[in-house]
Amino acid sequence: MDIHKLLKTLTETPGPSGYEDQIAAVIEELWQPYVDTITRDRVGSLIATKRATKNGRTPPRRILLAAHMDEIALMVRDVEEHNGSGFLRVTPIGGVDTRQVFGQLVVVHGRKNLTGVIGCLPARMLPEEKQDKPFDFEDLLVDMGLPIETVNSQISIGDFISFRQPLLKLMNKRVAGKSLDNRASVAAVTVCLEQLQQRQHTWEVIAVATAQEETRLLGAYTTAFAVQPDAAIAIDVTFGKGPGANEHVTHELGGGPALDLGPNVHTGMFNALKATAEEMELNINIETHQRASGTDAHGLQIAHAGIPTAIVAIPLRYMHTMVESVALKDVERAGRLLAEFIVGLDEEFLGKLATGVMEEEKESKS
Amino acid sequence: MNNLIKKLVEAYGPSGFEDQIRALIWPEIEKYADDISVDALGNLIAHKKGDGSGLKAMVAAHMDEIGVMITHITEEGFCRFTNIGGVYPHTLLGGRVQFADGRVGIIHSDRITDRSKIYGLDKHFIDVGATGRDDCPVQVGDAAGFHREFVANGKMLSAKSMDDRIGCVVAIEAMKRLKQTPHDVYFVFSVQEEIGTRGAEAAANHLDPDVGIALDVTLTGDVPEAIPMAVSLGKGTAIKVKDAGMIAHHGLVQLMKKRASEASIPYQLEVLTGGSTDARSIQIANGGAAAGCISIPCRYVHSQSETVHADDVENSIKLLVELLAKPIEL
Ligand SMILES: [Zn+2]
Ligand SMILES: [Zn+2]
């Protein structure tokens, strides 16, 4: 599987939180060959099912893989006229890093898609107290070079605006672009589904591209409730190492996926994933969270009577900017790890989780 | 309609203490519902049956209002208090509150030594006319709502707790006018919205609707130095696209716009940067619902003179009826 090509398609397709139709259609097409059914639910998440290929229990146990497909974006807050031209005032959707919005290219999803630039007065023309500060959304505007009449007929308040950024190839099989958070993980799930074509598994796999994660983890809560899986894994990005980044919460790009430990993660799931990685001789990192993990795992975990949940994370630099960077190798490794883990799931797995045998097994091995 | 508005806005009902306002709403809707129930949290749920061809819809307007709760009574008989919901000290001085028994108290603050400052709630007290702790008729744990008469200034309607009794009025009027609907509609007069949309959350878990529509107030950008917002008083009902708590279902927003245009109902599109509504809870309940909000533009929200425009109220009712009377395709 050409991961660069895959990421190019995925990251260059718009999918602001709450407006995921286009990205969902692209993912649906990607996953279709590998799964048995695929649907979208009431909040917009894409839910694909791959049936068990090896006889086991009926009905089979089910594992849910959740990778959010939505991305941070902007929304039209107001339309403003200046000398006959129309400009847009905007508000962020999700955690947009305000230091880097000025100067970006955008697509305004009005009656048709319109390209625009995000402008602002030059620093020297701003009041002194604003000159060396990150941009205030009140000062930024979107300029499409269109007369006010066209703007008024094509665009209304509440229209979504996505960032426009081609995926760049960097050295050492790295790429930089927008929405690698979390299309890198969608790609990893795609790799996993492809790998499973050649393998047998007794558990049913529910792959979900969740909607509205960046705003409220919406798809995680709702799909976990609707699907009621026996176990779940959230796949998301985590902070990559780089100059100035601290040692303890960041991970080397190309150093392998990170397995997360903390309140949103079932330690048995963590141990089982770690054991799988060790068997595969696949590099992993261990990461921690102390409160909410900030990933879909937070929502998955508490559905119904609770779901044993894990987090597989892909190291990424410059999070929530248009130059998010990942190593292709980490995406591929995350996908392979997921597939191998799923192949290893058997009838005893849940029982072992419950009794903590995973822990003992791991200890006896080492 | 002003009589109904006056009756509801002047009633007592801080979050968690909705018995009186619920008792007022019940008789207003009795005739128009197929059945009515009250759940364990106190939500008033009125079911209007569909013809079986539509969806299950939950319409939520919250009955509760912001208020205060007594935390301590001084030896001199003054009541210290804390907030129930978003009560801000700069709206309080000289204001009045009413307790469940109808008793009215006056709010003032400790001696002000610096007039340029706003003192915290802990520096405020309520005077109920007691001469000491022993004859104070109010006790710790008593809740009070604000006390302010309804005023109609032409079409400008002002009162305390327009948020969200005006939403309740929209729901009641829509129930009256909605003769037939394909949908199974549950009108929920919800509790505890102001402290985290909790009533709607329980109701949505229980009802498991396909579609959720909250009726609530939204802010306007048409007063001096307001937070920029393209919603004005009197310019139409507001269709929510986004607020701080959720992004409305895109298909539902499009449908609301379509229904409004078809029926020539003036509307505005709402992008609210602070605050949220019951729709937030409905959206994420169970397997999720397509959630949206018909908002009534309101100036001075969470003050004692929340102000709405009669035309916006009327247009909100019309849009809700249009939406519920016809098929909902998302
Ligand atoms: Zn993410
Ligand atoms: Zn409200």
mmCIF file of C-alpha atoms and ligand atoms in Angstrom, chain A residues 68 70 180-183 185 213-214 235-238 294-296 319-320 324, ligand 1:
data_model
loop_
_atom_site.group_PDB
_atom_site.id
_atom_site.type_symbol
_atom_site.label_atom_id
_atom_site.label_comp_id
_atom_site.label_asym_id
_atom_site.label_seq_id
_atom_site.Cartn_x
_atom_site.Cartn_y
_atom_site.Cartn_z
ATOM 1 C CA HIS A 68 -11.533 10.449 13.810
ATOM 2 C CA ASP A 70 -12.815 15.363 11.150
ATOM 3 C CA LEU A 180 -2.548 14.533 9.440
ATOM 4 C CA ASP A 181 -4.321 14.759 12.781
ATOM 5 C CA ASN A 182 -6.067 12.438 12.247
ATOM 6 C CA ARG A 183 -5.959 11.205 8.665
ATOM 7 C CA SER A 185 -4.654 7.289 11.824
ATOM 8 C CA GLU A 213 -13.808 14.499 17.620
ATOM 9 C CA GLU A 214 -12.036 17.845 17.529
ATOM 10 C CA ILE A 235 -6.056 5.659 17.027
ATOM 11 C CA ASP A 236 -4.868 9.255 17.089
ATOM 12 C CA VAL A 237 -1.740 11.350 16.859
ATOM 13 C CA THR A 238 0.580 12.382 19.675
ATOM 14 C CA GLY A 294 -7.893 14.101 24.583
ATOM 15 C CA THR A 295 -8.722 11.242 22.247
ATOM 16 C CA ASP A 296 -11.774 9.201 21.311
ATOM 17 C CA MET A 319 -0.013 19.684 15.886
ATOM 18 C CA HIS A 320 -3.058 21.666 14.746
ATOM 19 C CA GLU A 324 1.737 18.710 10.754
HETATM 20 ZN ZN ZN C 1 -6.850 14.094 16.787
#
